Short mmCIF file of C-alpha atoms and ligand atoms in Angstrom, two decimals:
data_model
loop_
_atom_site.label_atom_id
_atom_site.label_comp_id
_atom_site.label_asym_id
_atom_site.label_seq_id
_atom_site.Cartn_x
_atom_site.Cartn_y
_atom_site.Cartn_z
CA MET A 10 108.53 88.45 69.79
CA ASN A 11 105.22 89.51 71.25
CA ALA A 12 105.80 92.29 73.74
CA LEU A 13 103.23 92.95 76.41
CA THR A 14 101.44 95.96 74.94
CA PRO A 15 97.72 96.69 74.90
CA THR A 16 97.68 96.26 71.15
CA ALA A 17 99.48 92.90 71.04
CA PRO A 18 97.18 90.18 69.69
CA PRO A 19 96.04 87.50 72.12
CA LEU A 20 98.01 84.27 72.26
CA LEU A 21 95.29 81.90 71.19
CA PRO A 22 95.40 78.36 72.55
CA GLY A 23 95.69 75.22 70.48
CA THR A 24 97.89 73.85 67.75
CA ALA A 25 98.67 75.85 64.60
CA PRO A 26 98.68 74.32 61.08
CA ASP A 27 102.48 74.06 61.33
CA GLY A 28 102.02 71.63 64.24
CA LYS A 29 103.27 74.03 66.93
CA THR A 30 101.21 74.30 70.11
CA MET A 31 100.99 77.66 71.81
CA THR A 32 103.09 77.32 74.98
CA LEU A 33 102.82 79.24 78.23
CA GLY A 34 105.58 79.18 80.83
CA VAL A 35 105.79 79.62 84.57
CA MET A 36 108.69 80.43 86.85
CA GLY A 37 108.44 78.08 89.82
CA GLY A 38 107.10 74.57 90.09
CA GLY A 39 105.11 74.57 93.34
CA GLN A 40 101.41 73.86 93.75
CA LEU A 41 100.40 77.24 92.34
CA GLY A 42 102.42 76.51 89.21
CA ARG A 43 100.81 73.09 89.01
CA MET A 44 97.31 74.54 89.09
CA PHE A 45 98.29 77.16 86.50
CA VAL A 46 99.55 74.33 84.29
CA HIS A 47 96.30 72.41 84.74
CA ALA A 48 94.23 75.46 83.79
CA ALA A 49 96.41 76.28 80.77
CA GLN A 50 96.37 72.68 79.55
CA ALA A 51 92.60 72.45 79.93
CA MET A 52 92.34 75.38 77.48
CA GLY A 53 94.66 73.73 74.96
CA TYR A 54 97.97 75.38 75.74
CA ALA A 55 101.20 73.47 76.17
CA THR A 56 103.18 74.44 79.26
CA ALA A 57 106.76 74.85 80.45
CA VAL A 58 107.93 75.06 84.06
CA LEU A 59 111.30 76.29 85.27
CA ASP A 60 112.18 74.81 88.66
CA PRO A 61 115.37 73.07 89.78
CA ASP A 62 113.48 70.36 91.67
CA PRO A 63 112.95 67.26 89.49
CA ALA A 64 109.95 66.32 91.66
CA SER A 65 108.33 69.78 91.72
CA PRO A 66 104.51 69.58 91.71
CA ALA A 67 104.18 71.62 88.50
CA GLY A 68 107.18 70.05 86.76
CA LEU A 69 105.56 66.63 87.20
CA VAL A 70 102.51 67.61 85.12
CA SER A 71 103.97 70.05 82.58
CA HIS A 72 104.83 69.34 78.94
CA HIS A 73 108.27 70.81 79.51
CA HIS A 74 110.24 71.02 82.73
CA ILE A 75 113.46 73.00 82.70
CA GLN A 76 115.42 71.93 85.76
CA THR A 77 117.73 74.86 86.44
CA GLY A 78 118.04 77.63 89.00
CA TYR A 79 115.92 80.76 88.54
CA THR A 80 118.85 82.89 87.43
CA ASP A 81 120.53 80.29 85.22
CA ALA A 82 121.11 82.03 81.86
CA ALA A 83 120.79 78.83 79.83
CA GLY A 84 117.61 77.82 81.66
CA LEU A 85 116.02 81.22 81.12
CA ALA A 86 117.02 81.16 77.43
CA GLN A 87 115.43 77.73 77.08
CA LEU A 88 112.23 78.92 78.74
CA ALA A 89 112.04 81.97 76.49
CA ALA A 90 112.71 79.82 73.43
CA CYS A 91 109.83 77.45 74.06
CA CYS A 92 107.19 79.86 75.46
CA ALA A 93 105.17 82.69 73.97
CA ALA A 94 104.57 84.21 77.42
CA ILE A 95 105.76 83.60 80.95
CA THR A 96 104.25 84.13 84.40
CA THR A 97 105.41 83.41 87.92
CA GLU A 98 103.99 81.39 90.77
CA PHE A 99 105.99 82.79 93.68
CA GLU A 100 107.01 86.31 94.55
CA ASN A 101 110.60 85.51 95.41
CA VAL A 102 111.53 84.73 91.83
CA PRO A 103 114.45 87.09 91.14
CA ALA A 104 113.08 90.23 89.48
CA ASP A 105 116.18 90.28 87.27
CA ALA A 106 115.20 86.91 85.82
CA LEU A 107 111.81 88.38 84.86
CA ARG A 108 113.54 91.40 83.35
CA THR A 109 115.75 89.13 81.25
CA LEU A 110 112.76 87.12 80.05
CA ALA A 111 110.82 90.31 79.29
CA THR A 112 113.39 91.39 76.71
CA GLN A 113 112.25 88.46 74.61
CA ARG A 114 108.75 87.48 75.63
CA ARG A 115 105.55 88.63 77.30
CA VAL A 116 106.01 88.46 81.04
CA ALA A 117 103.12 89.06 83.43
CA PRO A 118 103.16 90.24 86.11
CA GLY A 119 106.11 92.48 85.26
CA ALA A 120 109.39 92.65 87.16
CA ALA A 121 108.59 96.09 88.63
CA ALA A 122 105.39 94.88 90.31
CA VAL A 123 107.03 91.68 91.54
CA ALA A 124 109.96 93.67 92.95
CA ILE A 125 107.53 95.72 95.05
CA ALA A 126 105.72 92.60 96.30
CA GLN A 127 109.09 91.08 97.26
CA ASP A 128 109.99 93.85 99.63
CA ARG A 129 107.74 94.80 102.54
CA ALA A 130 109.22 98.30 102.72
CA LEU A 131 108.47 99.02 99.04
CA GLU A 132 105.10 97.33 99.41
CA LYS A 133 104.09 99.54 102.34
CA ALA A 134 105.26 102.66 100.49
CA HIS A 135 103.06 101.59 97.59
CA PHE A 136 100.01 101.27 99.85
CA VAL A 137 100.64 104.77 101.15
CA ARG A 138 100.99 106.03 97.57
CA CYS A 139 97.66 104.44 96.62
CA GLY A 140 95.90 105.92 99.66
CA VAL A 141 95.04 102.49 101.08
CA ALA A 142 95.54 102.40 104.87
CA CYS A 143 98.08 99.90 106.25
CA ALA A 144 99.39 99.14 109.75
CA PRO A 145 101.59 101.88 111.25
CA TYR A 146 105.18 100.85 110.50
CA ALA A 147 108.81 101.86 110.36
CA VAL A 148 111.60 100.59 108.13
CA ILE A 149 114.54 99.31 110.17
CA ASP A 150 117.66 99.07 108.05
CA THR A 151 120.25 100.86 110.17
CA ALA A 152 121.08 101.18 113.87
CA ALA A 153 119.96 104.80 113.62
CA ALA A 154 116.58 103.77 112.26
CA LEU A 155 116.26 101.28 115.11
CA ALA A 156 117.00 103.99 117.66
CA GLN A 157 114.39 106.29 116.14
CA VAL A 158 111.51 103.83 116.40
CA GLY A 159 108.56 105.48 118.09
CA GLU A 160 107.01 104.01 121.23
CA ASP A 161 103.67 103.96 119.42
CA LEU A 162 104.88 101.01 117.27
CA LEU A 163 105.36 98.77 120.31
CA PRO A 164 104.37 96.08 120.96
CA GLY A 165 104.99 95.20 117.35
CA ILE A 166 105.99 92.55 114.85
CA LEU A 167 109.43 92.75 113.29
CA LYS A 168 109.32 91.27 109.78
CA THR A 169 112.22 90.79 107.40
CA ALA A 170 111.66 93.04 104.38
CA ARG A 171 112.38 90.18 102.02
CA MET A 172 111.80 86.42 101.72
CA GLY A 173 109.13 85.99 104.42
CA TYR A 174 106.23 83.58 103.94
CA ASP A 175 103.83 81.61 106.13
CA GLY A 176 104.85 83.73 109.13
CA LYS A 177 108.58 82.95 108.70
CA GLY A 178 111.07 85.74 109.31
CA GLN A 179 108.82 87.40 111.90
CA VAL A 180 109.37 88.10 115.56
CA ARG A 181 106.83 89.55 117.96
CA VAL A 182 108.45 92.16 120.20
CA GLN A 183 107.07 93.76 123.36
CA ASP A 184 109.60 96.51 124.00
CA ARG A 185 112.76 98.21 122.73
CA ALA A 186 115.11 95.63 124.25
CA ALA A 187 113.23 92.78 122.58
CA LEU A 188 113.17 94.71 119.32
CA ALA A 189 116.95 95.22 119.35
CA ALA A 190 117.51 91.56 120.21
CA ALA A 191 115.12 90.43 117.45
CA TRP A 192 116.85 92.59 114.83
CA THR A 193 120.19 91.07 115.88
CA ALA A 194 118.70 87.56 115.74
CA LEU A 195 117.48 88.30 112.19
CA GLY A 196 121.07 89.20 111.25
CA HIS A 197 120.51 92.98 110.93
CA VAL A 198 118.87 92.48 107.53
CA PRO A 199 116.47 95.23 106.42
CA CYS A 200 113.18 94.82 108.28
CA VAL A 201 109.83 96.44 108.77
CA LEU A 202 108.45 96.91 112.26
CA GLU A 203 104.68 96.89 112.29
CA LYS A 204 102.52 97.88 115.19
CA MET A 205 100.78 94.85 116.67
CA LEU A 206 97.13 95.36 115.88
CA SER A 207 94.10 93.82 117.50
CA LEU A 208 92.55 91.82 114.67
CA ALA A 209 88.86 90.97 114.44
CA LEU A 210 89.38 88.94 111.28
CA GLU A 211 91.47 88.59 108.15
CA CYS A 212 90.31 88.73 104.56
CA SER A 213 91.68 88.97 101.05
CA VAL A 214 90.60 90.01 97.58
CA ILE A 215 91.90 88.62 94.31
CA VAL A 216 91.81 90.81 91.24
CA ALA A 217 92.84 90.11 87.67
CA ARG A 218 93.94 92.94 85.41
CA GLY A 219 94.55 92.73 81.67
CA THR A 220 97.05 94.44 79.40
CA ASP A 221 94.30 96.85 78.36
CA GLY A 222 93.67 97.88 81.98
CA SER A 223 90.41 95.96 82.27
CA MET A 224 89.96 94.60 85.78
CA VAL A 225 87.76 91.97 87.41
CA ASN A 226 87.64 90.65 90.97
CA PHE A 227 86.51 87.69 93.02
CA PRO A 228 84.38 88.22 96.11
CA VAL A 229 86.04 88.93 99.45
CA GLN A 230 87.53 85.86 101.12
CA ARG A 231 87.41 85.50 104.88
CA ASN A 232 90.58 83.79 106.08
CA LEU A 233 91.49 81.98 109.26
CA HIS A 234 95.22 81.57 109.95
CA ARG A 235 96.70 79.14 112.43
CA GLU A 236 100.35 79.44 113.46
CA GLY A 237 101.00 81.92 110.66
CA ILE A 238 99.61 79.62 107.95
CA LEU A 239 96.27 79.93 106.19
CA ALA A 240 93.96 77.20 107.53
CA VAL A 241 90.44 77.96 106.32
CA THR A 242 88.87 80.32 103.76
CA GLU A 243 85.13 80.97 103.76
CA VAL A 244 83.35 82.76 100.92
CA PHE A 245 79.66 83.42 100.79
CA GLU A 246 77.20 86.29 100.95
CA GLY A 247 77.44 87.82 104.41
CA ASN A 248 80.87 86.39 105.37
CA LEU A 249 81.82 90.03 106.04
CA PRO A 250 79.74 93.17 106.57
CA ALA A 251 78.86 94.49 103.10
CA ALA A 252 80.46 97.91 103.63
CA LEU A 253 83.79 96.36 104.65
CA ALA A 254 83.67 93.96 101.71
CA ALA A 255 83.11 96.85 99.32
CA GLN A 256 85.98 98.77 100.90
CA ALA A 257 88.31 95.76 100.53
CA VAL A 258 87.42 95.34 96.86
CA ALA A 259 87.97 99.05 96.20
CA GLY A 260 91.31 98.92 98.06
CA ALA A 261 92.51 95.85 96.13
CA ARG A 262 91.58 97.45 92.83
CA ALA A 263 93.41 100.67 93.76
CA VAL A 264 96.54 98.70 94.66
CA ALA A 265 96.47 96.82 91.33
CA GLN A 266 95.76 99.98 89.36
CA GLY A 267 98.61 101.82 91.07
CA LEU A 268 101.02 99.07 90.04
CA ASP A 269 99.73 99.14 86.46
CA TYR A 270 99.49 95.46 87.17
CA VAL A 271 98.95 92.72 84.60
CA GLY A 272 97.98 89.32 85.94
CA VAL A 273 96.33 87.93 89.05
CA LEU A 274 96.99 89.80 92.29
CA CYS A 275 95.95 88.92 95.83
CA VAL A 276 95.61 91.70 98.38
CA GLU A 277 95.43 90.64 102.06
CA PHE A 278 93.67 92.77 104.65
CA PHE A 279 93.10 92.90 108.39
CA VAL A 280 89.81 93.97 109.91
CA LEU A 281 90.65 95.52 113.26
CA SER A 282 88.65 95.14 116.46
CA ASP A 283 87.47 98.73 116.07
CA GLY A 284 86.07 97.88 112.61
CA ARG A 285 88.75 99.56 110.50
CA LEU A 286 90.17 97.86 107.44
CA VAL A 287 93.94 97.93 106.80
CA VAL A 288 95.88 96.30 104.00
CA ASN A 289 98.52 93.74 105.06
CA GLU A 290 100.39 92.58 101.99
CA ILE A 291 100.11 91.57 98.35
CA ALA A 292 100.97 88.44 96.43
CA PRO A 293 101.68 88.93 92.71
CA ARG A 294 100.07 85.64 91.71
CA PRO A 295 97.10 83.42 92.52
CA HIS A 296 96.79 82.85 96.25
CA ASN A 297 95.94 80.05 98.65
CA SER A 298 92.85 81.99 99.73
CA GLY A 299 91.58 81.87 96.13
CA HIS A 300 91.61 78.11 95.69
CA TYR A 301 87.86 77.87 96.33
CA THR A 302 87.35 79.58 92.94
CA GLN A 303 88.23 76.28 91.25
CA ASN A 304 84.94 74.75 92.33
CA ALA A 305 82.72 77.64 93.42
CA CYS A 306 83.12 80.20 90.60
CA ASP A 307 82.48 80.16 86.86
CA VAL A 308 86.15 80.99 86.24
CA SER A 309 88.98 80.18 88.65
CA GLN A 310 91.90 82.36 89.67
CA PHE A 311 94.13 80.09 87.56
CA ASP A 312 91.87 80.51 84.50
CA LEU A 313 92.26 84.26 84.93
CA GLN A 314 96.04 83.91 85.28
CA VAL A 315 96.04 82.15 81.91
CA ARG A 316 93.76 84.76 80.36
CA THR A 317 95.75 87.76 81.61
CA LEU A 318 98.99 86.17 80.44
CA ALA A 319 97.61 85.31 77.01
CA GLY A 320 95.87 88.66 76.57
CA LEU A 321 92.43 87.02 76.39
CA PRO A 322 89.25 88.80 77.52
CA LEU A 323 88.44 88.91 81.23
CA THR A 324 84.90 88.49 82.50
CA GLN A 325 83.75 89.34 86.00
CA PRO A 326 83.76 86.02 87.90
CA ARG A 327 80.45 84.80 89.30
CA GLN A 328 80.44 82.67 92.42
CA HIS A 329 77.75 80.06 91.97
CA SER A 330 78.07 78.27 95.32
CA PRO A 331 78.95 79.21 98.87
CA ALA A 332 82.39 77.73 99.53
CA THR A 333 84.86 76.76 102.23
CA MET A 334 88.46 75.79 101.58
CA LEU A 335 90.36 73.67 104.08
CA ASN A 336 94.13 73.61 103.73
CA LEU A 337 95.57 70.10 103.96
CA LEU A 338 98.89 70.45 105.78
CA GLY A 339 101.37 67.63 106.24
CA ASP A 340 100.35 67.46 109.91
CA LEU A 341 97.25 65.51 108.85
CA TRP A 342 99.30 62.62 107.56
CA GLY A 343 100.13 60.07 110.23
CA LEU A 344 97.52 61.44 112.65
CA HIS A 345 95.97 58.00 112.90
CA GLY A 346 99.16 55.99 113.13
CA THR A 347 102.50 55.98 111.38
CA ASP A 348 102.28 56.29 107.59
CA SER A 349 98.50 56.66 107.68
CA VAL A 350 96.94 58.91 105.06
CA PRO A 351 93.77 60.92 105.70
CA ASP A 352 90.51 59.10 105.02
CA TRP A 353 89.79 60.64 101.61
CA ALA A 354 86.97 58.20 100.91
CA ALA A 355 85.06 59.33 104.00
CA VAL A 356 85.53 62.97 103.06
CA LEU A 357 84.51 62.41 99.45
CA ALA A 358 81.34 60.67 100.63
CA LEU A 359 80.15 64.11 101.79
CA PRO A 360 78.24 66.18 99.17
CA GLY A 361 80.13 68.99 97.46
CA THR A 362 83.66 68.01 98.45
CA HIS A 363 86.46 68.53 95.91
CA LEU A 364 89.89 67.15 96.72
CA HIS A 365 93.05 68.77 95.34
CA LEU A 366 96.40 67.15 96.13
CA TYR A 367 99.67 68.58 94.88
CA GLY A 368 101.65 65.42 94.21
CA LYS A 369 104.19 65.99 96.99
CA GLN A 370 105.90 62.83 98.16
CA GLN A 371 106.84 63.79 101.68
CA ALA A 372 104.29 65.02 104.22
CA ARG A 373 105.93 67.32 106.78
CA PRO A 374 104.31 69.44 109.50
CA GLY A 375 103.24 72.79 108.05
CA ARG A 376 103.82 71.66 104.44
CA LYS A 377 100.96 72.45 102.11
CA MET A 378 100.03 69.04 100.65
CA GLY A 379 96.67 69.95 99.14
CA HIS A 380 93.33 71.55 99.85
CA LEU A 381 89.73 70.52 100.10
CA ASN A 382 87.11 72.76 98.54
CA VAL A 383 83.62 72.31 99.91
CA THR A 384 80.62 73.80 98.13
CA GLY A 385 77.06 73.88 99.43
CA ALA A 386 73.60 75.08 98.49
CA THR A 387 73.41 77.44 101.48
CA PRO A 388 75.97 78.77 103.97
CA ASP A 389 74.38 76.66 106.72
CA GLN A 390 74.52 73.44 104.75
CA LEU A 391 78.06 74.27 103.63
CA ARG A 392 79.17 74.89 107.19
CA ALA A 393 77.79 71.57 108.39
CA THR A 394 79.59 69.68 105.61
CA ALA A 395 82.85 71.58 106.02
CA LEU A 396 82.90 70.99 109.78
CA ARG A 397 82.21 67.29 109.26
CA ALA A 398 85.04 67.09 106.70
CA ALA A 399 87.38 68.89 109.09
CA GLU A 400 86.47 66.48 111.86
CA ILE A 401 87.21 63.44 109.66
CA LEU A 402 90.54 64.95 108.61
CA GLY A 403 91.62 65.98 112.10
CA ILE A 404 91.44 69.73 111.42
CA ALA A 405 90.30 71.73 114.46
CA ALA A 406 86.79 73.18 114.22
CA PHE A 407 86.50 76.80 113.11
P1 ATP B 519 102.03 84.73 104.05
O1 ATP B 519 102.96 85.21 103.00
O2 ATP B 519 101.97 83.27 104.20
O3 ATP B 519 100.67 85.36 103.98
P2 ATP B 519 103.73 86.19 105.79
O4 ATP B 519 104.84 85.41 106.33
O5 ATP B 519 103.97 87.09 104.65
O6 ATP B 519 102.56 85.24 105.47
P3 ATP B 519 102.11 88.15 107.21
O7 ATP B 519 100.96 88.00 106.30
O8 ATP B 519 102.78 89.45 107.25
O9 ATP B 519 103.20 87.02 107.00
O10 ATP B 519 101.69 87.75 108.70
C1 ATP B 519 101.25 86.44 109.02
C2 ATP B 519 100.11 86.53 110.00
O11 ATP B 519 100.53 87.16 111.23
C3 ATP B 519 98.95 87.39 109.52
O12 ATP B 519 98.09 86.66 108.68
C4 ATP B 519 98.32 87.79 110.86
O13 ATP B 519 97.55 86.75 111.38
C5 ATP B 519 99.51 88.01 111.76
N1 ATP B 519 99.96 89.43 111.69
C6 ATP B 519 100.82 89.95 110.81
N2 ATP B 519 101.02 91.27 111.00
C7 ATP B 519 100.26 91.61 112.07
C8 ATP B 519 100.03 92.85 112.78
N3 ATP B 519 100.63 93.98 112.43
N4 ATP B 519 99.20 92.80 113.84
C9 ATP B 519 98.61 91.66 114.22
N5 ATP B 519 98.77 90.46 113.59
C10 ATP B 519 99.58 90.43 112.52
MG1 MG B 520 100.31 87.00 104.78
#
């Protein structure tokens, strides 16, 4: 047993004289798990993935793949038995499963932090506690709470407190009647009503915090969403006014500190039309908006996930190239005729393009199939290449 305490020795990678390879585990087998596995394996760790799907992107590339549900006692016992430490790749992993694992092994992030990230109401309360401004909101969990909603929150967005992602579980409401109808349509589950804000842009900050409280961060990412899904991330000097960028970094660090967080945490923000910065939500794991770090920074968000989990030193990441990340959604497949795949060769003929595909068999609209990182010598050169790549792929200009 190696509990997650500041004094616990790091879990060093590689194979011991007894022939055992240090193994790191991850709950969830999606693309984030896959990229964690790649980073861990590159450092010499063996990996284990728990995900019921035999074709999960991470399961396909991991040393071990435990194919059970996330609360399956035998599956969790098997994961704990083969791993020295365990992380998660999605926030909806049952917090109880993390608690069970934590009785035997290092688990980072911890169940308490994940439980807050899973619930928009708890998340918002945490922002308030940390003194980081968020959108005006009200928790709607009873008919009485619905009746008490102030006019100032309308028009608004009604979001289910739990299990939302990529804009799912959200309804935009103009007035009280629409709000009541939306809450009924969502099955009267606990929700958060947020005031609809006028957004100038969206951005995010990824921080990594170690067991000893040391914290590092990536630069601020400027994000473009389309239909509720991240489409493009741009990161270079000047992508945001410097004062706002500094405020976002300070806010993200405060949120992580307040959670006593261990691991990689993404904090999403809105910049409002009047120039104010408000926090939107957190993800207790690497994030889609941080994928550019794989090719544009001296350590990636997945490297830092491995380091925080293993208790290895953290160093402040340095971005060495301006970068743009284009999400490759399933919509791009078949754009040029049935069964056609995007013209990867044409894209890879452009300088500084890095293709990442997740090994998913079926392309469906809105499904995240991969991403393209583009790096350039200057923001201008980067922009020209990224726009050309987008044009080849059939992604609308940005
Ligand atoms: P994901 O987990 O994929 O980031 P999500 O389903 O958790 O998405 P949010 O991040 O809450 O959803 O919202 C999705 C998008 O909807 C935001 O990125 C933003 O573009 C828009 N949005 C959300 N809340 C507001 C708001 N209060 N005012 C204006 N726009 C909003
Ligand atoms: Mg979001």
